[in-house]
Amino acid sequence: SPPKTLKEAVKDPFKEFIERKGAKTALLILLFIFLYKIGDSMATTLSTPFYLGLGFTKTEIAIIVKNVSLWTGFAGGILGGIWMIKLGINRALWIFGFLQMITILGFAWLANIGYDTTILAIVVALEFFAAGLGTIAFVSFIAKTTNPRYTATQFALFTSIGVGAVKLASALTGYLVDFFGWYYFFIFCFLLAIPGMLLLFKIAPWNQSEAS
């Protein structure tokens, strides 16, 4: 039945999550949700200025980047869902998260090479395909973490934390690019993705059964 008071709608779902997981585990889960995609999100926040700075025209960006990112991201989402059924959510988080992290280095490669339309298409294809994979595993983990009694509030809470990470990344990206330069900025984004992966040892162990 739908909640009838603000307490039932907000406080009770949050309290249930803390009590069900325990304060320490709940904090680790929230931290993981914040960190899992922050490196990937930060790497793509200023992608258009990055491409323009390398000499690509707006027409090339529209034709190559927009088309490639659309279809590879879509393919990553569809195939990720199929593979995740066989892998399980935990292992999907590991494998897809690793691919999501490694493909960030493609931007550093592009920054080092400069203007090359073929390399641009490859980098964008790999990045958005891996991002599609990672998003499927990430959203599935969030869904699994919610209690069916409080799905709406808890799902909103968890996704807002993930969105908050993206907004924080967007706010800081320009300053970091000015400080590091494009090449080392992408290296930094790659390193920023590591803490989220390390948290998988605690919140989604490789050999943990899906039932537990």
Coordinates of C-alpha atoms in Angstrom, one line a residue:
S1 CA 0.0 0.0 0.0
P2 CA 1.3 3.5 -0.7
P3 CA 2.7 5.5 2.2
K4 CA 0.3 7.8 4.0
T5 CA 2.8 10.1 5.8
L6 CA 6.2 11.7 5.1
K7 CA 7.7 9.4 7.7
E8 CA 6.4 6.3 5.9
A9 CA 7.6 7.7 2.5
V10 CA 11.1 8.8 3.5
K11 CA 12.3 8.0 7.0
D12 CA 11.1 4.4 7.2
P13 CA 12.7 3.3 3.9
F14 CA 16.0 4.9 4.8
K15 CA 15.9 3.4 8.3
E16 CA 15.0 0.0 6.9
F17 CA 18.0 0.0 4.6
I18 CA 20.4 0.9 7.5
E19 CA 18.9 -1.8 9.8
R20 CA 18.9 -4.4 7.0
K21 CA 22.4 -3.9 5.9
G22 CA 24.0 -2.6 9.1
A23 CA 25.5 0.9 9.3
K24 CA 28.9 -0.1 8.1
T25 CA 27.8 -2.1 5.1
A26 CA 25.1 0.5 4.2
L27 CA 27.8 3.2 4.2
L28 CA 30.0 1.1 1.9
I29 CA 27.1 0.5 -0.5
L30 CA 26.3 4.2 -0.7
L31 CA 30.0 5.0 -1.2
F32 CA 30.2 2.4 -4.0
I33 CA 27.2 3.8 -5.7
F34 CA 28.8 7.2 -5.6
L35 CA 32.2 6.0 -6.9
Y36 CA 31.4 3.2 -9.4
K37 CA 30.8 5.4 -12.4
I38 CA 32.4 8.7 -11.4
G39 CA 35.6 8.2 -13.3
D40 CA 33.8 7.2 -16.5
S41 CA 31.3 10.1 -16.1
M42 CA 34.1 12.6 -15.5
A43 CA 36.0 11.4 -18.6
T44 CA 33.1 12.2 -20.9
T45 CA 31.8 15.4 -19.3
L46 CA 33.8 17.7 -21.5
S47 CA 34.2 15.4 -24.5
T48 CA 33.0 17.9 -27.1
P49 CA 35.6 20.6 -26.1
F50 CA 38.2 17.9 -26.1
Y51 CA 37.4 16.8 -29.6
L52 CA 37.3 20.4 -30.9
G53 CA 40.6 21.0 -29.2
L54 CA 42.2 18.2 -31.2
G55 CA 41.0 19.7 -34.4
F56 CA 37.8 17.7 -35.2
T57 CA 35.1 19.8 -36.8
K58 CA 31.6 20.0 -35.4
T59 CA 30.4 18.0 -38.5
E60 CA 32.8 15.2 -37.8
I61 CA 31.8 15.1 -34.1
A62 CA 28.1 15.0 -35.1
I63 CA 28.6 12.2 -37.7
I64 CA 31.2 10.1 -35.9
V65 CA 30.8 10.6 -32.2
K66 CA 27.0 11.0 -31.9
N67 CA 26.2 8.1 -34.2
V68 CA 28.9 5.7 -32.8
S69 CA 28.1 6.6 -29.2
L70 CA 24.3 6.0 -29.7
W71 CA 24.6 2.6 -31.3
T72 CA 27.4 1.2 -29.2
G73 CA 25.9 2.4 -26.0
F74 CA 22.6 0.8 -27.0
A75 CA 24.5 -2.5 -28.0
G76 CA 26.3 -2.4 -24.6
G77 CA 23.0 -2.1 -22.8
I78 CA 21.3 -5.0 -24.7
L79 CA 24.3 -7.4 -24.6
G80 CA 25.1 -6.4 -21.0
G81 CA 21.7 -7.5 -20.0
I82 CA 22.0 -10.8 -21.8
W83 CA 25.5 -11.5 -20.4
M84 CA 24.5 -10.5 -16.9
I85 CA 21.8 -13.2 -16.8
K86 CA 24.6 -15.8 -17.3
L87 CA 27.3 -14.1 -15.1
G88 CA 25.1 -12.9 -12.2
I89 CA 25.1 -9.3 -11.0
N90 CA 28.2 -9.5 -8.9
R91 CA 30.5 -10.9 -11.6
A92 CA 29.0 -8.5 -14.1
L93 CA 29.9 -5.6 -11.8
W94 CA 33.5 -6.8 -11.8
I95 CA 33.9 -7.5 -15.5
F96 CA 31.8 -4.6 -16.9
G97 CA 33.3 -2.2 -14.3
F98 CA 36.9 -3.3 -15.4
L99 CA 36.0 -2.7 -19.0
Q100 CA 34.4 0.6 -18.2
M101 CA 37.6 1.7 -16.3
I102 CA 40.1 0.5 -19.0
T103 CA 38.3 2.2 -21.9
I104 CA 38.9 5.6 -20.2
L105 CA 42.5 5.2 -21.2
G106 CA 41.4 5.3 -24.8
F107 CA 40.8 9.1 -24.4
A108 CA 44.4 9.4 -23.1
W109 CA 45.5 7.5 -26.2
L110 CA 43.5 9.9 -28.4
A111 CA 44.9 12.9 -26.6
N112 CA 48.4 11.6 -27.3
I113 CA 47.8 10.8 -31.0
G114 CA 45.7 13.9 -31.8
Y115 CA 43.5 14.3 -34.9
D116 CA 42.6 10.9 -36.4
T117 CA 39.0 10.1 -37.3
T118 CA 39.6 6.3 -37.2
I119 CA 41.0 6.4 -33.7
L120 CA 38.3 8.7 -32.6
A121 CA 35.6 6.2 -33.8
I122 CA 37.4 3.3 -32.1
V123 CA 37.8 5.2 -28.8
V124 CA 34.2 6.4 -28.7
A125 CA 32.9 2.9 -29.7
L126 CA 34.8 1.2 -26.9
E127 CA 34.0 3.8 -24.3
F128 CA 30.2 3.9 -24.8
F129 CA 29.9 0.1 -25.3
A130 CA 31.7 -0.4 -21.9
A131 CA 29.6 2.4 -20.4
G132 CA 26.5 0.6 -21.5
L133 CA 27.7 -2.6 -19.9
G134 CA 28.6 -0.9 -16.7
T135 CA 25.2 1.0 -16.5
I136 CA 23.3 -2.3 -16.8
A137 CA 25.2 -3.9 -14.0
F138 CA 25.0 -0.8 -11.9
V139 CA 21.3 -0.3 -12.2
S140 CA 20.7 -4.0 -11.6
F141 CA 22.7 -3.8 -8.4
I142 CA 20.7 -0.8 -7.2
A143 CA 17.5 -2.7 -7.9
K144 CA 18.7 -5.8 -6.1
T145 CA 19.7 -3.7 -3.0
T146 CA 16.2 -2.2 -2.6
N147 CA 13.5 -3.7 -0.4
P148 CA 10.3 -4.4 -2.4
R149 CA 8.3 -2.7 0.3
Y150 CA 10.2 0.6 -0.3
T151 CA 11.4 0.3 -3.9
A152 CA 10.5 3.8 -5.1
T153 CA 12.1 5.7 -2.2
Q154 CA 15.2 3.5 -1.9
F155 CA 15.7 3.4 -5.7
A156 CA 15.4 7.2 -5.8
L157 CA 17.8 7.6 -2.9
F158 CA 20.5 5.4 -4.5
T159 CA 20.2 6.8 -8.0
S160 CA 20.3 10.4 -6.7
I161 CA 23.7 9.5 -5.1
G162 CA 24.9 8.3 -8.5
V163 CA 23.6 11.4 -10.2
G164 CA 25.2 13.5 -7.5
A165 CA 28.5 12.0 -8.4
V166 CA 28.0 12.9 -12.1
K167 CA 27.1 16.5 -11.1
L168 CA 30.2 16.8 -8.9
A169 CA 32.4 15.4 -11.7
S170 CA 30.9 18.0 -14.1
A171 CA 31.6 20.8 -11.7
L172 CA 35.2 19.9 -11.2
T173 CA 36.2 18.8 -14.7
G174 CA 37.1 22.1 -16.1
Y175 CA 39.4 23.0 -13.2
L176 CA 41.1 19.5 -13.5
V177 CA 41.6 19.8 -17.2
D178 CA 43.3 23.2 -16.7
F179 CA 45.5 21.8 -14.0
F180 CA 46.5 18.4 -15.6
G181 CA 46.0 18.9 -19.3
W182 CA 43.9 16.5 -21.3
Y183 CA 46.3 13.5 -21.3
Y184 CA 46.9 13.4 -17.5
F185 CA 43.3 14.3 -16.8
F186 CA 42.2 11.1 -18.4
I187 CA 44.8 9.2 -16.5
F188 CA 43.4 10.8 -13.3
C189 CA 39.9 9.7 -14.3
F190 CA 41.2 6.1 -14.7
L191 CA 42.7 6.2 -11.3
L192 CA 39.5 7.7 -9.9
A193 CA 37.6 4.6 -11.0
I194 CA 39.8 2.3 -9.0
P195 CA 38.3 2.9 -5.5
G196 CA 34.8 2.0 -6.7
M197 CA 36.2 -1.3 -8.1
L198 CA 38.0 -2.1 -4.8
L199 CA 34.8 -1.7 -2.9
L200 CA 33.5 -4.7 -4.9
F201 CA 35.5 -7.0 -2.6
K202 CA 33.2 -5.9 0.2
I203 CA 29.8 -5.3 -1.3
A204 CA 29.8 -7.7 -4.3
P205 CA 32.4 -10.5 -3.9
W206 CA 33.1 -12.5 -7.0
N207 CA 32.1 -15.9 -5.6
Q208 CA 29.2 -14.7 -3.5
S209 CA 25.9 -16.4 -4.5
E210 CA 23.2 -14.2 -5.9
A211 CA 20.8 -15.5 -3.2
S212 CA 23.0 -14.2 -0.4

